[in-house]
Steps between C-alpha positions, in 0.01 A plus 500: 500500500126430501553140614708625796233756588223242495716257693558742788131574539416130470757410766359768728147362460621145569675611819193694613278193455753280681525743791122538533437126470766413757359761738147363452613142566672608820192698604273201438711249695563732794259407779260769620570387855837648589557235765521235228837481330554551130480160329839538329847386587743777598709419191191548283428834664860603434461394136182705466681805642783441255251480212346833600848654527605370158176618340544846652860529386412397146199736491730790597755398235232486232348831610844661474559346157163628378576846637841506330352371175225762501751775575721385212201487263396850605852634441516324164177668387631846592 
C-alpha cells in the first residue's frame, strides 16, 4: 500500500510541474504586444489546450483516489 500512496503523490507533483512549466512556456512566448500573433501553429495551440485538459483530468482523478484512500485508511483505524 505504501508504494501506491507514494506513487499517487509523486504523480500529482509531476503533473503540477508539467502544468506550471507549460504555462510558463506559453507565457514567455506570448508577445506583450497584442497586435502581434502568437508564434504557434493553430494545431500546436490545440495540442497545448489538450495537454492542459489531460493534466487537469488526471489531477482530479488522483485527488479523488487520494481522498478515497485516506477515507479508507481512517475507517480502517477506527
